[in-house]
Amino acid sequence: MPECLFCKIIAGEIPSYKVYEDADTLAFLDINPNNYGHTLVIPKDHFENIYTTPDETLCKTMIVVRKLATAIRNGMEADGINVTINNEPAAGQVVDHLHIHIIPRHEGDWETKSQHLKYKDDQAIETIEKIKAALQ
Ligand code: 5GP
Ligand code: ZN
């Protein structure tokens, strides 16, 4: 889908901090993370949301989500993990390409669950290195 932001990220037309990639799936840091390490996991094929994504694609994506959830928990020294999918604007979906949010949580930070942070300097690179190290 030429005008889809996440298809452009898959094609390399828009840069991203990649956490994981295989033939079917890509994971990269959210540009405005709720917490550092907030990652988006997407199928490389374009499907709009959970209603329209084929079972096989969804299953492959979710297997990656689970692996990454563990790596993000360990790599970011988190105490918990949110795994969420927003479907349709009323539920907060802004980008119309299925994506699963993985958000690390730390004890006591629940009040800040709506915050949007920014990465400074090399912080994004350091973050993906921590997660990748925990994936091995
Ligand atoms: P939604 O609200 O659709 O579930 O989530 C879309 C997410 O995409 C948001 O959390 C937003 O911060 C993230 N996002 C929007 N534009 C970009 C971008 O250009 N690069 C990256 N890495 N994330 C983006
Ligand atoms: Zn797309």
Tab-separated table of N, CA and C and ligand atoms in Angstrom:
chain	number	residue	atom	x	y	z
A	1	MET	N	0.860	-1.199	0.000
A	1	MET	CA	0.000	0.000	0.000
A	1	MET	C	0.893	1.244	0.000
A	2	PRO	N	0.987	1.927	-1.152
A	2	PRO	CA	1.963	3.012	-1.311
A	2	PRO	C	1.866	4.113	-0.261
A	3	GLU	N	0.669	4.443	0.176
A	3	GLU	CA	0.534	5.574	1.111
A	3	GLU	C	0.573	5.163	2.586
A	4	CYS	N	0.781	3.870	2.840
A	4	CYS	CA	0.766	3.398	4.232
A	4	CYS	C	2.115	3.660	4.897
A	5	LEU	N	2.079	4.343	6.047
A	5	LEU	CA	3.300	4.696	6.774
A	5	LEU	C	4.127	3.456	7.118
A	6	PHE	N	3.472	2.414	7.611
A	6	PHE	CA	4.234	1.235	8.041
A	6	PHE	C	4.737	0.430	6.835
A	7	CYS	N	4.011	0.435	5.697
A	7	CYS	CA	4.550	-0.181	4.482
A	7	CYS	C	5.804	0.573	4.033
A	8	LYS	N	5.829	1.882	4.231
A	8	LYS	CA	7.020	2.665	3.875
A	8	LYS	C	8.190	2.311	4.795
A	9	ILE	N	7.895	2.057	6.060
A	9	ILE	CA	8.959	1.623	6.990
A	9	ILE	C	9.489	0.262	6.553
A	10	ILE	N	8.588	-0.670	6.184
A	10	ILE	CA	9.011	-2.001	5.708
A	10	ILE	C	9.907	-1.856	4.474
A	11	ALA	N	9.527	-0.955	3.574
A	11	ALA	CA	10.284	-0.758	2.327
A	11	ALA	C	11.583	0.017	2.557
A	12	GLY	N	11.789	0.539	3.763
A	12	GLY	CA	12.999	1.307	4.052
A	12	GLY	C	12.914	2.746	3.574
A	13	GLU	N	11.730	3.176	3.140
A	13	GLU	CA	11.575	4.567	2.662
A	13	GLU	C	11.511	5.546	3.828
A	14	ILE	N	11.107	5.047	4.987
A	14	ILE	CA	11.118	5.852	6.217
A	14	ILE	C	11.997	5.086	7.214
A	15	PRO	N	12.966	5.773	7.839
A	15	PRO	CA	13.871	5.054	8.742
A	15	PRO	C	13.185	4.633	10.034
A	16	SER	N	13.684	3.566	10.624
A	16	SER	CA	13.154	3.121	11.920
A	16	SER	C	14.272	2.406	12.660
A	17	TYR	N	14.096	2.269	13.965
A	17	TYR	CA	15.034	1.499	14.783
A	17	TYR	C	14.497	0.083	14.886
A	18	LYS	N	15.084	-0.820	14.071
A	18	LYS	CA	14.570	-2.186	13.990
A	18	LYS	C	15.048	-3.020	15.170
A	19	VAL	N	14.107	-3.724	15.737
A	19	VAL	CA	14.386	-4.602	16.872
A	19	VAL	C	14.512	-6.046	16.389
A	20	TYR	N	13.701	-6.401	15.369
A	20	TYR	CA	13.637	-7.790	14.891
A	20	TYR	C	13.071	-7.774	13.474
A	21	GLU	N	13.567	-8.714	12.645
A	21	GLU	CA	13.005	-8.848	11.296
A	21	GLU	C	13.159	-10.279	10.821
A	22	ASP	N	12.118	-10.824	10.221
A	22	ASP	CA	12.235	-12.080	9.477
A	22	ASP	C	11.446	-11.922	8.175
A	23	ALA	N	11.212	-13.030	7.456
A	23	ALA	CA	10.590	-12.935	6.132
A	23	ALA	C	9.184	-12.332	6.184
A	24	ASP	N	8.486	-12.536	7.294
A	24	ASP	CA	7.068	-12.152	7.365
A	24	ASP	C	6.771	-11.001	8.314
A	25	THR	N	7.704	-10.685	9.201
A	25	THR	CA	7.384	-9.824	10.344
A	25	THR	C	8.505	-8.813	10.579
A	26	LEU	N	8.108	-7.614	11.010
A	26	LEU	CA	9.086	-6.579	11.377
A	26	LEU	C	8.690	-6.001	12.728
A	27	ALA	N	9.693	-5.718	13.560
A	27	ALA	CA	9.449	-5.048	14.846
A	27	ALA	C	10.406	-3.870	14.956
A	28	PHE	N	9.881	-2.724	15.396
A	28	PHE	CA	10.695	-1.501	15.479
A	28	PHE	C	10.193	-0.646	16.640
A	29	LEU	N	11.057	0.237	17.107
A	29	LEU	CA	10.679	1.099	18.237
A	29	LEU	C	9.591	2.080	17.834
A	30	ASP	N	8.600	2.271	18.711
A	30	ASP	CA	7.603	3.327	18.516
A	30	ASP	C	8.302	4.682	18.648
A	31	ILE	N	7.968	5.609	17.750
A	31	ILE	CA	8.651	6.913	17.715
A	31	ILE	C	8.306	7.779	18.934
A	32	ASN	N	7.148	7.567	19.517
A	32	ASN	CA	6.711	8.295	20.729
A	32	ASN	C	6.362	7.286	21.812
A	33	PRO	N	7.369	6.684	22.416
A	33	PRO	CA	7.090	5.542	23.308
A	33	PRO	C	6.360	5.937	24.595
A	34	ASN	N	5.484	5.049	25.017
A	34	ASN	CA	4.868	5.187	26.351
A	34	ASN	C	5.944	5.017	27.418
A	35	ASN	N	6.804	4.065	27.196
A	35	ASN	CA	7.986	3.824	28.023
A	35	ASN	C	9.110	3.436	27.079
A	36	TYR	N	10.358	3.651	27.479
A	36	TYR	CA	11.473	3.277	26.612
A	36	TYR	C	11.446	1.771	26.363
A	37	GLY	N	11.602	1.392	25.108
A	37	GLY	CA	11.504	-0.017	24.722
A	37	GLY	C	10.165	-0.357	24.087
A	38	HIS	N	9.203	0.583	24.102
A	38	HIS	CA	7.880	0.401	23.467
A	38	HIS	C	8.119	0.046	21.996
A	39	THR	N	7.643	-1.134	21.624
A	39	THR	CA	7.933	-1.699	20.297
A	39	THR	C	6.633	-1.998	19.557
A	40	LEU	N	6.659	-1.830	18.236
A	40	LEU	CA	5.529	-2.180	17.376
A	40	LEU	C	5.919	-3.385	16.534
A	41	VAL	N	5.057	-4.382	16.508
A	41	VAL	CA	5.302	-5.586	15.706
A	41	VAL	C	4.260	-5.617	14.596
A	42	ILE	N	4.729	-5.769	13.342
A	42	ILE	CA	3.792	-5.716	12.211
A	42	ILE	C	4.067	-6.861	11.233
A	43	PRO	N	2.992	-7.379	10.602
A	43	PRO	CA	3.213	-8.280	9.471
A	43	PRO	C	3.699	-7.459	8.280
A	44	LYS	N	4.551	-8.060	7.443
A	44	LYS	CA	5.051	-7.314	6.279
A	44	LYS	C	3.972	-7.125	5.216
A	45	ASP	N	3.014	-8.041	5.174
A	45	ASP	CA	1.885	-7.848	4.274
A	45	ASP	C	0.920	-6.846	4.909
A	46	HIS	N	0.313	-6.025	4.063
A	46	HIS	CA	-0.564	-4.971	4.582
A	46	HIS	C	-1.977	-5.498	4.859
A	47	PHE	N	-2.361	-5.477	6.124
A	47	PHE	CA	-3.754	-5.716	6.527
A	47	PHE	C	-4.108	-4.615	7.506
A	48	GLU	N	-5.352	-4.176	7.439
A	48	GLU	CA	-5.712	-2.972	8.165
A	48	GLU	C	-5.809	-3.181	9.678
A	49	ASN	N	-6.399	-4.283	10.070
A	49	ASN	CA	-6.644	-4.464	11.511
A	49	ASN	C	-6.878	-5.944	11.803
A	50	ILE	N	-7.253	-6.244	13.038
A	50	ILE	CA	-7.374	-7.649	13.446
A	50	ILE	C	-8.523	-8.355	12.717
A	51	TYR	N	-9.513	-7.590	12.259
A	51	TYR	CA	-10.651	-8.232	11.592
A	51	TYR	C	-10.252	-8.825	10.237
A	52	THR	N	-9.325	-8.152	9.560
A	52	THR	CA	-9.027	-8.506	8.160
A	52	THR	C	-7.724	-9.291	7.999
A	53	THR	N	-6.973	-9.461	9.073
A	53	THR	CA	-5.702	-10.180	8.977
A	53	THR	C	-5.956	-11.686	8.963
A	54	PRO	N	-5.411	-12.426	7.979
A	54	PRO	CA	-5.627	-13.878	7.948
A	54	PRO	C	-5.039	-14.562	9.190
A	55	ASP	N	-5.656	-15.674	9.568
A	55	ASP	CA	-5.229	-16.407	10.768
A	55	ASP	C	-3.727	-16.696	10.756
A	56	GLU	N	-3.242	-17.179	9.601
A	56	GLU	CA	-1.833	-17.595	9.550
A	56	GLU	C	-0.903	-16.408	9.797
A	57	THR	N	-1.240	-15.267	9.209
A	57	THR	CA	-0.424	-14.058	9.393
A	57	THR	C	-0.471	-13.614	10.851
A	58	LEU	N	-1.675	-13.632	11.420
A	58	LEU	CA	-1.820	-13.208	12.816
A	58	LEU	C	-1.021	-14.129	13.744
A	59	CYS	N	-1.080	-15.428	13.482
A	59	CYS	CA	-0.357	-16.383	14.329
A	59	CYS	C	1.150	-16.153	14.250
A	60	LYS	N	1.661	-15.987	13.029
A	60	LYS	CA	3.106	-15.744	12.867
A	60	LYS	C	3.522	-14.467	13.604
A	61	THR	N	2.683	-13.449	13.487
A	61	THR	CA	3.002	-12.165	14.134
A	61	THR	C	3.004	-12.333	15.652
A	62	MET	N	2.015	-13.066	16.165
A	62	MET	CA	1.899	-13.203	17.622
A	62	MET	C	3.013	-14.064	18.220
A	63	ILE	N	3.527	-15.005	17.426
A	63	ILE	CA	4.673	-15.798	17.922
A	63	ILE	C	5.877	-14.865	18.131
A	64	VAL	N	6.060	-13.932	17.188
A	64	VAL	CA	7.145	-12.942	17.347
A	64	VAL	C	6.849	-12.029	18.541
A	65	VAL	N	5.584	-11.640	18.689
A	65	VAL	CA	5.210	-10.766	19.812
A	65	VAL	C	5.601	-11.421	21.139
A	66	ARG	N	5.320	-12.697	21.265
A	66	ARG	CA	5.631	-13.349	22.553
A	66	ARG	C	7.137	-13.406	22.805
A	67	LYS	N	7.908	-13.752	21.747
A	67	LYS	CA	9.379	-13.781	21.917
A	67	LYS	C	9.890	-12.410	22.332
A	68	LEU	N	9.375	-11.390	21.652
A	68	LEU	CA	9.851	-10.032	21.938
A	68	LEU	C	9.379	-9.548	23.305
A	69	ALA	N	8.178	-9.959	23.711
A	69	ALA	CA	7.675	-9.537	25.028
A	69	ALA	C	8.648	-9.982	26.120
A	70	THR	N	9.134	-11.200	25.999
A	70	THR	CA	10.095	-11.709	26.983
A	70	THR	C	11.413	-10.946	26.890
A	71	ALA	N	11.880	-10.727	25.651
A	71	ALA	CA	13.156	-10.021	25.477
A	71	ALA	C	13.059	-8.574	25.968
A	72	ILE	N	11.927	-7.931	25.709
A	72	ILE	CA	11.766	-6.533	26.138
A	72	ILE	C	11.668	-6.473	27.664
A	73	ARG	N	10.947	-7.435	28.243
A	73	ARG	CA	10.855	-7.476	29.715
A	73	ARG	C	12.253	-7.597	30.331
A	74	ASN	N	13.035	-8.522	29.793
A	74	ASN	CA	14.360	-8.761	30.369
A	74	ASN	C	15.341	-7.649	29.991
A	75	GLY	N	15.334	-7.267	28.718
A	75	GLY	CA	16.301	-6.273	28.248
A	75	GLY	C	16.089	-4.900	28.868
A	76	MET	N	14.826	-4.532	29.095
A	76	MET	CA	14.519	-3.219	29.665
A	76	MET	C	14.355	-3.291	31.189
A	77	GLU	N	14.624	-4.478	31.749
A	77	GLU	CA	14.480	-4.700	33.194
A	77	GLU	C	13.106	-4.232	33.678
A	78	ALA	N	12.079	-4.634	32.930
A	78	ALA	CA	10.703	-4.245	33.263
A	78	ALA	C	10.113	-5.222	34.282
A	79	ASP	N	9.022	-4.774	34.898
A	79	ASP	CA	8.306	-5.621	35.866
A	79	ASP	C	7.060	-6.236	35.246
A	80	GLY	N	6.679	-5.736	34.077
A	80	GLY	CA	5.491	-6.251	33.392
A	80	GLY	C	5.470	-5.720	31.968
A	81	ILE	N	4.535	-6.235	31.194
A	81	ILE	CA	4.463	-5.905	29.765
A	81	ILE	C	2.998	-5.736	29.371
A	82	ASN	N	2.675	-4.668	28.658
A	82	ASN	CA	1.361	-4.569	27.992
A	82	ASN	C	1.516	-4.997	26.543
A	83	VAL	N	0.567	-5.818	26.082
A	83	VAL	CA	0.485	-6.191	24.666
A	83	VAL	C	-0.887	-5.743	24.193
A	84	THR	N	-0.933	-4.751	23.289
A	84	THR	CA	-2.245	-4.206	22.895
A	84	THR	C	-2.339	-4.003	21.379
A	85	ILE	N	-3.572	-4.128	20.897
A	85	ILE	CA	-3.875	-3.811	19.493
A	85	ILE	C	-5.049	-2.836	19.494
A	86	ASN	N	-4.862	-1.680	18.884
A	86	ASN	CA	-5.958	-0.732	18.702
A	86	ASN	C	-6.575	-0.983	17.329
A	87	ASN	N	-7.888	-1.178	17.293
A	87	ASN	CA	-8.595	-1.435	16.032
A	87	ASN	C	-9.677	-0.387	15.829
A	88	GLU	N	-9.537	0.408	14.764
A	88	GLU	CA	-10.435	1.479	14.361
A	88	GLU	C	-10.188	2.741	15.212
A	89	PRO	N	-10.458	3.880	14.626
A	89	PRO	CA	-10.179	5.153	15.303
A	89	PRO	C	-10.810	5.273	16.685
A	90	ALA	N	-12.000	4.731	16.849
A	90	ALA	CA	-12.668	4.844	18.152
A	90	ALA	C	-11.876	4.146	19.249
A	91	ALA	N	-11.040	3.180	18.843
A	91	ALA	CA	-10.211	2.455	19.812
A	91	ALA	C	-8.779	2.982	19.825
A	92	GLY	N	-8.547	4.094	19.118
A	92	GLY	CA	-7.223	4.714	19.150
A	92	GLY	C	-6.311	4.332	18.003
A	93	GLN	N	-6.822	3.608	16.993
A	93	GLN	CA	-5.960	3.250	15.861
A	93	GLN	C	-5.745	4.469	14.969
A	94	VAL	N	-4.472	4.817	14.786
A	94	VAL	CA	-4.107	5.961	13.950
A	94	VAL	C	-3.497	5.472	12.631
A	95	VAL	N	-2.686	4.421	12.700
A	95	VAL	CA	-2.045	3.883	11.495
A	95	VAL	C	-2.808	2.626	11.068
A	96	ASP	N	-3.284	2.644	9.822
A	96	ASP	CA	-4.163	1.566	9.337
A	96	ASP	C	-3.385	0.389	8.762
A	97	HIS	N	-2.411	-0.085	9.495
A	97	HIS	CA	-1.671	-1.311	9.153
A	97	HIS	C	-1.551	-2.043	10.484
A	98	LEU	N	-2.107	-3.250	10.557
A	98	LEU	CA	-2.138	-3.974	11.841
A	98	LEU	C	-0.803	-3.857	12.577
A	99	HIS	N	-0.841	-3.483	13.827
A	99	HIS	CA	0.381	-3.418	14.629
A	99	HIS	C	0.058	-3.771	16.066
A	100	ILE	N	0.985	-4.487	16.670
A	100	ILE	CA	0.823	-4.880	18.067
A	100	ILE	C	1.825	-4.081	18.888
A	101	HIS	N	1.307	-3.376	19.887
A	101	HIS	CA	2.172	-2.608	20.790
A	101	HIS	C	2.694	-3.536	21.891
A	102	ILE	N	3.989	-3.490	22.137
A	102	ILE	CA	4.567	-4.148	23.321
A	102	ILE	C	5.175	-3.036	24.165
A	103	ILE	N	4.636	-2.859	25.373
A	103	ILE	CA	5.050	-1.719	26.213
A	103	ILE	C	5.561	-2.237	27.552
A	104	PRO	N	6.858	-1.976	27.836
A	104	PRO	CA	7.368	-2.398	29.140
A	104	PRO	C	6.806	-1.532	30.262
A	105	ARG	N	6.511	-2.144	31.389
A	105	ARG	CA	5.982	-1.424	32.560
A	105	ARG	C	6.881	-1.653	33.754
A	106	HIS	N	6.992	-0.613	34.576
A	106	HIS	CA	7.801	-0.679	35.795
A	106	HIS	C	6.881	-0.431	36.982
A	107	GLU	N	7.174	-1.091	38.093
A	107	GLU	CA	6.343	-0.923	39.286
A	107	GLU	C	6.086	0.558	39.533
A	108	GLY	N	4.819	0.934	39.716
A	108	GLY	CA	4.479	2.309	40.088
A	108	GLY	C	4.318	3.261	38.925
A	109	ASP	N	4.517	2.793	37.663
A	109	ASP	CA	4.434	3.750	36.545
A	109	ASP	C	3.070	3.723	35.853
A	110	TRP	N	2.105	3.072	36.437
A	110	TRP	CA	0.810	2.929	35.776
A	110	TRP	C	0.145	4.282	35.537
A	111	GLU	N	0.392	5.251	36.414
A	111	GLU	CA	-0.219	6.585	36.266
A	111	GLU	C	0.284	7.267	34.994
A	112	THR	N	1.466	6.873	34.527
A	112	THR	CA	2.053	7.544	33.363
A	112	THR	C	1.786	6.754	32.086
A	113	LYS	N	0.743	5.910	32.111
A	113	LYS	CA	0.547	5.011	30.968
A	113	LYS	C	0.166	5.752	29.685
A	114	SER	N	-0.257	7.001	29.794
A	114	SER	CA	-0.609	7.753	28.584
A	114	SER	C	0.498	8.706	28.129
A	115	GLN	N	1.647	8.641	28.785
A	115	GLN	CA	2.713	9.578	28.425
A	115	GLN	C	3.330	9.205	27.062
A	116	HIS	N	3.944	10.186	26.423
A	116	HIS	CA	4.665	9.935	25.177
A	116	HIS	C	6.057	10.524	25.317
A	117	LEU	N	7.061	9.663	25.320
A	117	LEU	CA	8.435	10.081	25.535
A	117	LEU	C	9.140	10.291	24.192
A	118	LYS	N	10.345	10.781	24.252
A	118	LYS	CA	11.210	10.920	23.067
A	118	LYS	C	12.553	10.267	23.397
A	119	TYR	N	13.200	9.698	22.392
A	119	TYR	CA	14.558	9.199	22.593
A	119	TYR	C	15.539	10.333	22.347
A	120	LYS	N	16.592	10.387	23.195
A	120	LYS	CA	17.614	11.429	23.022
A	120	LYS	C	18.918	10.799	22.554
A	121	ASP	N	19.645	11.498	21.699
A	121	ASP	CA	20.981	11.083	21.243
A	121	ASP	C	21.009	9.610	20.837
A	122	ASP	N	21.847	8.832	21.537
A	122	ASP	CA	22.012	7.416	21.180
A	122	ASP	C	21.065	6.483	21.936
A	123	GLN	N	20.098	7.070	22.635
A	123	GLN	CA	19.253	6.259	23.509
A	123	GLN	C	18.460	5.186	22.737
A	124	ALA	N	18.015	5.503	21.521
A	124	ALA	CA	17.245	4.513	20.751
A	124	ALA	C	18.143	3.346	20.343
A	125	ILE	N	19.367	3.662	19.928
A	125	ILE	CA	20.310	2.591	19.547
A	125	ILE	C	20.637	1.727	20.764
A	126	GLU	N	20.872	2.383	21.905
A	126	GLU	CA	21.166	1.609	23.124
A	126	GLU	C	19.984	0.718	23.493
A	127	THR	N	18.773	1.231	23.263
A	127	THR	CA	17.564	0.461	23.608
A	127	THR	C	17.443	-0.771	22.721
A	128	ILE	N	17.623	-0.610	21.400
A	128	ILE	CA	17.484	-1.808	20.536
A	128	ILE	C	18.609	-2.803	20.824
A	129	GLU	N	19.773	-2.305	21.219
A	129	GLU	CA	20.868	-3.241	21.541
A	129	GLU	C	20.528	-4.060	22.785
A	130	LYS	N	19.908	-3.414	23.769
A	130	LYS	CA	19.512	-4.147	24.988
A	130	LYS	C	18.488	-5.232	24.657
A	131	ILE	N	17.514	-4.882	23.810
A	131	ILE	CA	16.456	-5.849	23.478
A	131	ILE	C	17.033	-6.982	22.627
A	132	LYS	N	17.872	-6.644	21.661
A	132	LYS	CA	18.459	-7.682	20.805
A	132	LYS	C	19.333	-8.627	21.627
A	133	ALA	N	20.081	-8.091	22.581
A	133	ALA	CA	20.931	-8.949	23.429
A	133	ALA	C	20.065	-9.917	24.223
A	134	ALA	N	18.905	-9.449	24.680
A	134	ALA	CA	18.009	-10.302	25.469
A	134	ALA	C	17.280	-11.331	24.595
A	135	LEU	N	17.275	-11.121	23.281
A	135	LEU	CA	16.612	-12.055	22.362
A	135	LEU	C	17.470	-13.285	22.105
A	136	GLN	N	18.778	-13.182	22.370
A	136	GLN	CA	19.677	-14.294	22.011
A	136	GLN	C	19.725	-15.385	23.076
B	1	5GP	P1	-2.007	3.363	16.997
B	1	5GP	O1	-2.477	4.561	17.747
B	1	5GP	O2	-2.390	3.374	15.537
B	1	5GP	O3	-2.330	2.061	17.684
B	1	5GP	O4	-0.421	3.418	17.060
B	1	5GP	C1	0.372	4.000	16.087
B	1	5GP	C2	1.738	4.171	16.710
B	1	5GP	O5	2.652	4.458	15.677
B	1	5GP	C3	1.806	5.328	17.714
B	1	5GP	O6	2.153	4.822	18.995
B	1	5GP	C4	2.871	6.244	17.133
B	1	5GP	O7	3.715	6.793	18.119
B	1	5GP	C5	3.634	5.335	16.181
B	1	5GP	N1	4.182	6.039	15.041
B	1	5GP	C6	3.559	6.993	14.278
B	1	5GP	N2	4.386	7.402	13.284
B	1	5GP	C7	5.535	6.677	13.422
B	1	5GP	C8	6.774	6.673	12.684
B	1	5GP	O8	6.974	7.379	11.702
B	1	5GP	N3	7.735	5.826	13.129
B	1	5GP	C9	7.552	5.002	14.221
B	1	5GP	N4	8.580	4.217	14.575
B	1	5GP	N5	6.404	5.001	14.928
B	1	5GP	C10	5.405	5.821	14.534
B	2	ZN	ZN	0.779	-1.005	5.267
